[in-house]
Every structure is written in C-alpha cells, then in structure tokens.
Coordinates of C-alpha atoms in Angstrom, one line a residue:
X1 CA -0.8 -38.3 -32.5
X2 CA 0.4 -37.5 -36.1
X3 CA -2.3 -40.2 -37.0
X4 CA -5.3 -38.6 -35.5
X5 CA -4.4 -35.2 -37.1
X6 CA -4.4 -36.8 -40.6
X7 CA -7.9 -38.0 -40.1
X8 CA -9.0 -34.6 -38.8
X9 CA -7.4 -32.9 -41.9
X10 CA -9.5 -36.0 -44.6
X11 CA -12.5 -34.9 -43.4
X12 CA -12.9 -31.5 -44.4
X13 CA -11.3 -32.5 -47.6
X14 CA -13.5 -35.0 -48.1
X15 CA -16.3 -32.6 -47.3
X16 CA -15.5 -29.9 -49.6
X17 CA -14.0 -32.2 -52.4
X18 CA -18.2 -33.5 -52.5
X19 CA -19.9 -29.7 -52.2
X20 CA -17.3 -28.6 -54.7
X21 CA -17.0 -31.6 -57.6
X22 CA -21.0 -32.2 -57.5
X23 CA -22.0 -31.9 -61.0
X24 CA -24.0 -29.2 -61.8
X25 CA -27.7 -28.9 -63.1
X26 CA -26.2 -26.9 -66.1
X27 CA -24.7 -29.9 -67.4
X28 CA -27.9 -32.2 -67.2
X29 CA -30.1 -29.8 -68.2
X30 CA -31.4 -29.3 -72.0
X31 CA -33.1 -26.1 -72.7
X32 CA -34.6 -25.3 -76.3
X33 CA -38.3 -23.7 -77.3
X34 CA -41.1 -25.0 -79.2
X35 CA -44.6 -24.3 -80.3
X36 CA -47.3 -26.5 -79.1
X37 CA -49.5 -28.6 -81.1
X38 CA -53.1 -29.7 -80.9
X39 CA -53.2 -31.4 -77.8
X40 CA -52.1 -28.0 -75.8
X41 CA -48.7 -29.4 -75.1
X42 CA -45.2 -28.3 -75.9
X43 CA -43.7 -30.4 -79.4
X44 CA -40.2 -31.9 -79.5
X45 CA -39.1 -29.6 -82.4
X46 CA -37.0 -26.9 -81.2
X47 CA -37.6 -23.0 -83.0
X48 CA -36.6 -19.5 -82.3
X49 CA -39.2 -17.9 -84.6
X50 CA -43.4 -17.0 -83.2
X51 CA -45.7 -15.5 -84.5
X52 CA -47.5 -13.2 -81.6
X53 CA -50.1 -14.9 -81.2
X54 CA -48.1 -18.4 -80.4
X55 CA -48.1 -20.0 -76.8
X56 CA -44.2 -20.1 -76.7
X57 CA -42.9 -23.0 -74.6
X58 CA -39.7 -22.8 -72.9
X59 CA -38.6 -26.8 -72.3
X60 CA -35.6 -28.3 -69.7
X61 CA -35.1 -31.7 -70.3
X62 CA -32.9 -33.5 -67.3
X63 CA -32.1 -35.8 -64.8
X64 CA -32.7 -35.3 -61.2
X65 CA -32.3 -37.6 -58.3
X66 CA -36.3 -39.4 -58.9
X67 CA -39.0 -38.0 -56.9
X68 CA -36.5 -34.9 -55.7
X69 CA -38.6 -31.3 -55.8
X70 CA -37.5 -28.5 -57.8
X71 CA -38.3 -25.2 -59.4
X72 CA -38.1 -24.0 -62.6
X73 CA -38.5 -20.3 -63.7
X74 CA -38.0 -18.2 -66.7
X75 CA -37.6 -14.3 -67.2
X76 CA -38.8 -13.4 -70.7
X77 CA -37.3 -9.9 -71.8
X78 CA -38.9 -8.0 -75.0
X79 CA -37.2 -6.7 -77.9
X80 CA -36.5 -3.5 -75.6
X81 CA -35.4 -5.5 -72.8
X82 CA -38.2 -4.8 -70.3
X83 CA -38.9 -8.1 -68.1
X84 CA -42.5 -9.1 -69.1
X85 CA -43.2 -12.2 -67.7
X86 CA -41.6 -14.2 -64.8
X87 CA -42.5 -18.0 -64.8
X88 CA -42.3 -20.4 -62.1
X89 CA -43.1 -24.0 -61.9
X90 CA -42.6 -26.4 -59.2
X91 CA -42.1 -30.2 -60.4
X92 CA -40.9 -33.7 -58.9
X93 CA -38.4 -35.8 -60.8
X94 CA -38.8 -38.5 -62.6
X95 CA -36.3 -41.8 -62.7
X96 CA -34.4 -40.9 -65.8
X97 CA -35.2 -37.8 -67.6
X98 CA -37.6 -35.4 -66.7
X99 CA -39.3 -32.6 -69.3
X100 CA -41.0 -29.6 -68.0
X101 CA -42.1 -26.5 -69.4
X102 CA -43.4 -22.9 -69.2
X103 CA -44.8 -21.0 -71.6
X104 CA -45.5 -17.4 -72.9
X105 CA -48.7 -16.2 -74.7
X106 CA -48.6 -12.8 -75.6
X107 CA -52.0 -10.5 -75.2
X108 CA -53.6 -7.8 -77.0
X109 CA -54.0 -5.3 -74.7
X110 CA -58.2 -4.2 -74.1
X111 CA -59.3 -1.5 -76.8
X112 CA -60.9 1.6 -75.8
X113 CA -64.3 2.6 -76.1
X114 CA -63.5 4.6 -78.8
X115 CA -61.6 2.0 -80.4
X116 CA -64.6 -0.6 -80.7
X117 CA -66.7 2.3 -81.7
X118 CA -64.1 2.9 -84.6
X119 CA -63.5 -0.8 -85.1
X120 CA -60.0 0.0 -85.8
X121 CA -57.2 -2.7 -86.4
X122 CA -55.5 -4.1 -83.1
X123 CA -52.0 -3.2 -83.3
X124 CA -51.0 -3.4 -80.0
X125 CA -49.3 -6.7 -80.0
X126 CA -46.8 -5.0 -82.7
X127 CA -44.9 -3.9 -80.0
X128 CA -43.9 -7.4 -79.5
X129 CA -42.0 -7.6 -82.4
X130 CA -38.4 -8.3 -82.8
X131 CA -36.0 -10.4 -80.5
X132 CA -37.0 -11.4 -77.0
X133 CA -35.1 -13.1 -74.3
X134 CA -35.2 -16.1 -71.8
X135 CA -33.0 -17.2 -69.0
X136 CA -33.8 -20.4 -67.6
X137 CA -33.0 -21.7 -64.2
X138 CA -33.5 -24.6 -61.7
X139 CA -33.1 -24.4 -58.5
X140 CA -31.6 -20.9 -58.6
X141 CA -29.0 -21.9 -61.4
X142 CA -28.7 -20.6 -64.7
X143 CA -29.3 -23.7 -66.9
X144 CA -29.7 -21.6 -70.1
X145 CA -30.4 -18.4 -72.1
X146 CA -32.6 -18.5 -75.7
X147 CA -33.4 -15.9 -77.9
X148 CA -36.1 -15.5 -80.5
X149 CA -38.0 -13.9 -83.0
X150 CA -41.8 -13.1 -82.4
X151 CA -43.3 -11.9 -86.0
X152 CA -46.7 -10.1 -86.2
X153 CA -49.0 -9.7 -89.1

C-alpha cells in the first residue's frame, strides 16, 4: 500500500517538474532591428537609428520544434508612447534556427487641398521623431523589447 501511494505522488511531480522546467522561448529567441537592403528583405546588421522614411524590420532568430506553428507580433510605440502599429505574423519552424520578421514603414499622412495648391513642404512625418518602442513576443511571451531613434530631414 505505501508503494502504490508513492507512484501516485511521482506523477504529478513528474507532471509539473516538465510544465514548470520547459525552457522558455525568451532564451532561444534573438531579437535586434535592421534596415533592409535591395532585395526588400531585412539585412543581418543590427541598428537602433532610421531615418522616417526607412522600412524598419524587427527580426527573432530561434529554434522551435521543426515544422511547429507560431505567432509573432510586435507593438511599436512613438516617441509619445501612443501604440501605432501592431504586427502579427504567423510562421512554421524550421529544423535549426528560424528568422522571421515584421517591419514598420512610417507614412506621410494625405495633404490637403490647400496644401497641394500651396505646394508646401510635408512635415507630417516630423512627428515621428525621437525614440520609439518595440516589444516582441511569440506565442504570447515577451521575447524582447528595442528602442530606437527615427531621424527626419
């Protein structure tokens, strides 16, 4: 009898020693942000300074279980912390590591009438300027958060 209730009692230890000690995506993920290059696609040089008319890709580099689905997203916060953009992006692993990205491209917004009529200078992607924000997550855990400079003019 003293038996039986030992191998009740490994069970549930066994159980929550697996839920509790699997690693997490945090430590397999690499987050950093790049410009793109000719071809459209994100480069392997990491930067924290844009100018505001950059595509600005947010990259995680990891390793997932191959051919397991998952979700990335990003909230990008402006220099006055208002969310701008939320970015998701569903991908399958690949064996070994996997990059994915999302980006950001900023946008002018559309000139009034009076505007074109004036042909004045388009300033509104000035308020773009300054320090911005990105959280990264997969899966619905934090696997980093970047800041960087967006420059205009």
């Amino acid at each position: 009898m003293g038996n039986r209730h030992l191998t009740l009692l490994k069970v549930p230890t066994i159980c929550f020693i697996l839920i509790f000690s699997w690693p997490s995506i945090a430590a397999k993920a690499d987050v950093y942000l790049s410009k793109g290059n000719a071809n459209d696609q994100p480069t392997y040089h990491p930067t924290t300074s844009f100018d505001c008319r950059d595509k600005i890709y947010g990259i995680v580099t990891g390793e997932w279980n191959p051919g397991s689905e998952h979700l990335l997203e990003a909230y990008w916060k402006d220099p006055h912390g208002k969310r701008r953009e939320h970015t998701r992006y569903k991908f399958i692993a690949n064996p070994g590591k996997t990059r994915v990205w999302v980006w950001l491209k900023l946008h002018p917004a559309e000139p009034d009438i009076l505007e074109r009529l004036l042909m004045q200078q388009d300033d509104s992607l000035l308020e773009f300027k300054g320090e911005w924000k990105v959280a990264f997550f997969v899966d619905r855990q934090a696997v980093g958060k970047l800041t960087f400079q967006v420059a205009c003019g």
